[in-house]
Amino acid sequence: MDPVIIVGAGPVGLALSLALAAQGVPSVVLDEGPGKEEPRPARSVVLRADMAAMVERLGCTTLRDEGVRWVGWRGMRRRQVVRHLELDLGLGGTEEWSEDPASPAAPAAPLHIPQHALARGLRDAIARQKLVELVPEARLDTIEQDRDGVVAHTRGPAGTWWRGSHLVGCDGARSTVRKLLGIRFPGRTAVERHAVAALRTELPWPGEALLHRQPPWRGAAEEIGARPLPDGVWRIDWLLPPRGDLVTPDALIARVRETLAGWCDGVTPPYELIDTGVHTLHHRLARRWRVDRVLLAGDAAHLLGAVGTQGLDEGLRDVDNLAWKLALTWHHGGSDRLLDSYQSERRAAVATRLRAADQSLPVLRGGGGLRTYLPGATRGHDALLTDGHVGRGPLGAPPAYPHSPLAPPYADGRIPVGTPPGAPVEDVRVTAPDGTTVRLRDRLGRGRLLVLLIAPGTGVWDRRHWRTAGVMPRLEEAVRGLPVRAEVLVSESYPGAPAHAVLLVRPDGHLVAAFSGVRPEELHAAADAVRGGPLTDREPVGVSPEKSSETSSGAPVESDRTADMH
């Protein structure tokens, strides 16, 4: 069977290849570059806790060694701290939290890592993976589709034709795949500009991330951010005027010295400047994310990042959403609804995030005016920015897919729980089939549904006989009859769920539905909806290319091309 072709070897393309391999799907990653990342400490990324956990499941080890989880978040305005949050460092932390002092929940700590370190960790994981072929210096110039697959041609040391079941463009903002498909990419250019520096020094709040608005010293930027990295390194961002002058090295050094002195009682502490740059943020959204067997992901499909939103984090959510759908289609075939749901869900989620950021920017960046003097206005602005940076609210919370095409039909046995249908499930502790206790998040990304039984008292069960206790035999029989693979898990409790409730969870961790007890027919109908409904009668995806000699344009596949095809 033909592999999936992935164009682009940035973190999104590399992560997609590993996510497919975890589900038994081979892939070819076409890397336009030489196959390695240039170290740039000033180019770093922030991952929410759930995406960091996903990347670790893929085998990337650099997150723990070269990334930092913030211990706290500090918001300052002029000379005062206006918001200070302690963050949950637990690797199984949840994004659901409350600012109520009586609540024990804290925001899950985001993870901050240089992008080159993340990419290197993913490449190292690929080196241990037999199902991924990484091809350097392979520049795409042609895509053709037929009924059974995709043909792609690359330039390079030896021009080559590649044959795949599907092709995914993860090739960045200037995506060749998107241009070859003729897909429009409307939006706004240079929404924000930031001067960036990575430097080694000591700041008064070790391990905490900081956002300082309207610093009091002369010539300061309107907003300055500081994010810790390992070994005493910090990334510092200065928000630049929309149409300001070029940032010269001397001007940047002056900013560094003034900022460090402003934070350290007027004295510039010793520092080592490691890397600098200017980061320009754009807001764009591709009109289409799927054209038959070709799809877009990451920066090829969307650009965002202003007001705390994180572009790469969203790109990894594309991977999480798409990988299991591609894997199911690759192994078993599938209805168009399954792959169409990738665009429906993810494009709507990113559009909502972009809309929230674009609506917030005039308020936060407008400066002056009546809003500045309204009671509570600045407090609301600070809360909005905090939400965007720590992963909460319309600017930062993990997306939900309440109107998914894969949502199951209404059923009498459906019940509400603490998680709405389509939203990410809570990362509760569960008993796995082998009797061990793990986090629910540890069972995601394997291409199968999770069926979670809520059974109080699980902790005292005899691990040798728990699968024969209570309703478990009936539940396991129902799960064996599902139209897609599924795994039974058991938990002591789940927010808002009564005893003996059964939750059906997608492979990417989003709740499908909750039922009052074991209801085989309703569970089957919900699982059928998740796979996109009954399969089509067309041949399974991945059949041999020899079965079709026609391209999507009607031109025959030339014999010398077939001989060169991979």
mmCIF file of C-alpha atoms in Angstrom, residues 242-370:
data_model
loop_
_atom_site.group_PDB
_atom_site.id
_atom_site.type_symbol
_atom_site.label_atom_id
_atom_site.label_comp_id
_atom_site.label_asym_id
_atom_site.label_seq_id
_atom_site.Cartn_x
_atom_site.Cartn_y
_atom_site.Cartn_z
ATOM 1 C CA PRO A 242 3.180 48.908 13.468
ATOM 2 C CA ARG A 243 5.201 51.067 11.093
ATOM 3 C CA GLY A 244 8.366 51.690 13.070
ATOM 4 C CA ASP A 245 11.913 51.975 11.836
ATOM 5 C CA LEU A 246 14.159 48.990 11.313
ATOM 6 C CA VAL A 247 15.610 47.559 14.523
ATOM 7 C CA THR A 248 19.368 48.155 14.397
ATOM 8 C CA PRO A 249 21.815 46.124 16.529
ATOM 9 C CA ASP A 250 22.629 49.214 18.589
ATOM 10 C CA ALA A 251 18.944 49.951 19.210
ATOM 11 C CA LEU A 252 18.345 46.352 20.288
ATOM 12 C CA ILE A 253 21.290 46.413 22.700
ATOM 13 C CA ALA A 254 19.886 49.624 24.182
ATOM 14 C CA ARG A 255 16.506 47.924 24.648
ATOM 15 C CA VAL A 256 18.151 44.981 26.387
ATOM 16 C CA ARG A 257 20.092 47.168 28.827
ATOM 17 C CA GLU A 258 17.135 49.458 29.595
ATOM 18 C CA THR A 259 14.772 46.528 30.141
ATOM 19 C CA LEU A 260 17.121 44.578 32.404
ATOM 20 C CA ALA A 261 17.843 47.696 34.438
ATOM 21 C CA GLY A 262 14.133 48.458 34.719
ATOM 22 C CA TRP A 263 13.472 44.994 36.110
ATOM 23 C CA CYS A 264 16.543 44.923 38.392
ATOM 24 C CA ASP A 265 16.254 48.113 40.460
ATOM 25 C CA GLY A 266 17.977 50.385 37.959
ATOM 26 C CA VAL A 267 21.148 48.307 37.575
ATOM 27 C CA THR A 268 21.781 46.277 34.410
ATOM 28 C CA PRO A 269 22.882 42.795 35.563
ATOM 29 C CA PRO A 270 25.555 40.840 33.679
ATOM 30 C CA TYR A 271 24.136 39.204 30.580
ATOM 31 C CA GLU A 272 25.250 37.219 27.542
ATOM 32 C CA LEU A 273 23.430 37.997 24.303
ATOM 33 C CA ILE A 274 22.960 34.712 22.399
ATOM 34 C CA ASP A 275 20.598 35.424 19.510
ATOM 35 C CA THR A 276 18.386 38.207 18.147
ATOM 36 C CA GLY A 277 15.711 38.695 15.523
ATOM 37 C CA VAL A 278 12.518 40.428 14.493
ATOM 38 C CA HIS A 279 9.315 38.388 14.546
ATOM 39 C CA THR A 280 6.450 39.540 12.311
ATOM 40 C CA LEU A 281 3.004 38.054 12.951
ATOM 41 C CA HIS A 282 0.400 37.575 10.224
ATOM 42 C CA HIS A 283 -3.222 36.455 10.420
ATOM 43 C CA ARG A 284 -4.309 34.327 7.452
ATOM 44 C CA LEU A 285 -6.656 31.413 6.875
ATOM 45 C CA ALA A 286 -6.750 29.176 3.795
ATOM 46 C CA ARG A 287 -10.131 28.967 2.064
ATOM 47 C CA ARG A 288 -9.927 25.193 1.774
ATOM 48 C CA TRP A 289 -7.921 22.629 3.703
ATOM 49 C CA ARG A 290 -8.785 19.614 1.563
ATOM 50 C CA VAL A 291 -8.915 18.995 -2.178
ATOM 51 C CA ASP A 292 -9.731 15.296 -2.649
ATOM 52 C CA ARG A 293 -6.610 13.420 -1.444
ATOM 53 C CA VAL A 294 -4.486 16.509 -0.729
ATOM 54 C CA LEU A 295 -4.765 18.337 2.603
ATOM 55 C CA LEU A 296 -3.113 21.295 4.337
ATOM 56 C CA ALA A 297 -1.880 21.570 7.934
ATOM 57 C CA GLY A 298 0.026 24.022 10.106
ATOM 58 C CA ASP A 299 1.208 27.335 8.649
ATOM 59 C CA ALA A 300 0.222 26.172 5.167
ATOM 60 C CA ALA A 301 -3.408 26.352 6.350
ATOM 61 C CA HIS A 302 -3.340 29.191 8.894
ATOM 62 C CA LEU A 303 -1.180 31.901 10.406
ATOM 63 C CA LEU A 304 -1.903 33.345 13.839
ATOM 64 C CA GLY A 305 0.044 34.381 16.906
ATOM 65 C CA ALA A 306 -0.955 37.838 18.107
ATOM 66 C CA VAL A 307 -2.297 38.475 21.640
ATOM 67 C CA GLY A 308 -0.745 35.346 23.083
ATOM 68 C CA THR A 309 -2.130 32.783 20.628
ATOM 69 C CA GLN A 310 0.420 30.189 19.556
ATOM 70 C CA GLY A 311 0.728 29.214 15.895
ATOM 71 C CA LEU A 312 2.732 25.998 16.261
ATOM 72 C CA ASP A 313 0.460 24.774 19.055
ATOM 73 C CA GLU A 314 -2.450 25.088 16.614
ATOM 74 C CA GLY A 315 -0.447 23.284 13.939
ATOM 75 C CA LEU A 316 0.076 20.339 16.289
ATOM 76 C CA ARG A 317 -3.676 20.322 16.947
ATOM 77 C CA ASP A 318 -4.095 19.896 13.193
ATOM 78 C CA VAL A 319 -1.851 16.830 13.459
ATOM 79 C CA ASP A 320 -3.800 15.432 16.414
ATOM 80 C CA ASN A 321 -7.090 15.858 14.546
ATOM 81 C CA LEU A 322 -5.942 14.608 11.147
ATOM 82 C CA ALA A 323 -3.666 11.662 11.973
ATOM 83 C CA TRP A 324 -6.317 9.253 13.267
ATOM 84 C CA LYS A 325 -8.691 10.131 10.418
ATOM 85 C CA LEU A 326 -6.005 9.523 7.799
ATOM 86 C CA ALA A 327 -4.991 6.289 9.537
ATOM 87 C CA LEU A 328 -8.570 4.990 9.627
ATOM 88 C CA THR A 329 -9.007 5.854 5.953
ATOM 89 C CA TRP A 330 -5.652 4.307 5.012
ATOM 90 C CA HIS A 331 -6.372 1.009 6.774
ATOM 91 C CA HIS A 332 -10.068 0.588 6.061
ATOM 92 C CA GLY A 333 -11.201 3.140 3.501
ATOM 93 C CA GLY A 334 -13.795 5.630 4.625
ATOM 94 C CA SER A 335 -16.535 8.002 3.707
ATOM 95 C CA ASP A 336 -15.676 11.503 2.535
ATOM 96 C CA ARG A 337 -17.326 12.807 5.693
ATOM 97 C CA LEU A 338 -14.425 11.555 7.821
ATOM 98 C CA LEU A 339 -11.707 13.561 6.044
ATOM 99 C CA ASP A 340 -14.074 16.462 5.388
ATOM 100 C CA SER A 341 -14.533 16.713 9.148
ATOM 101 C CA TYR A 342 -10.855 17.674 9.479
ATOM 102 C CA GLN A 343 -11.484 20.901 7.598
ATOM 103 C CA SER A 344 -14.867 21.475 9.248
ATOM 104 C CA GLU A 345 -13.513 21.108 12.771
ATOM 105 C CA ARG A 346 -10.073 22.616 12.566
ATOM 106 C CA ARG A 347 -10.797 25.483 10.195
ATOM 107 C CA ALA A 348 -13.760 26.570 12.339
ATOM 108 C CA ALA A 349 -11.643 26.381 15.511
ATOM 109 C CA VAL A 350 -8.800 28.451 14.031
ATOM 110 C CA ALA A 351 -11.255 30.941 12.525
ATOM 111 C CA THR A 352 -12.791 31.422 15.976
ATOM 112 C CA ARG A 353 -9.322 31.999 17.467
ATOM 113 C CA LEU A 354 -8.419 34.486 14.738
ATOM 114 C CA ARG A 355 -11.706 36.318 15.154
ATOM 115 C CA ALA A 356 -11.155 36.611 18.918
ATOM 116 C CA ALA A 357 -7.618 37.944 18.405
ATOM 117 C CA ASP A 358 -8.679 40.427 15.722
ATOM 118 C CA GLN A 359 -11.512 41.701 17.909
ATOM 119 C CA SER A 360 -9.171 42.076 20.897
ATOM 120 C CA LEU A 361 -6.350 43.869 19.099
ATOM 121 C CA PRO A 362 -8.091 47.255 18.621
ATOM 122 C CA VAL A 363 -9.010 47.308 22.311
ATOM 123 C CA LEU A 364 -5.596 46.236 23.590
ATOM 124 C CA ARG A 365 -3.425 48.160 21.146
ATOM 125 C CA GLY A 366 -5.605 51.197 20.416
ATOM 126 C CA GLY A 367 -4.121 53.279 23.204
ATOM 127 C CA GLY A 368 -5.849 56.176 24.950
ATOM 128 C CA GLY A 369 -9.519 56.891 24.375
ATOM 129 C CA LEU A 370 -12.451 56.432 26.660
#
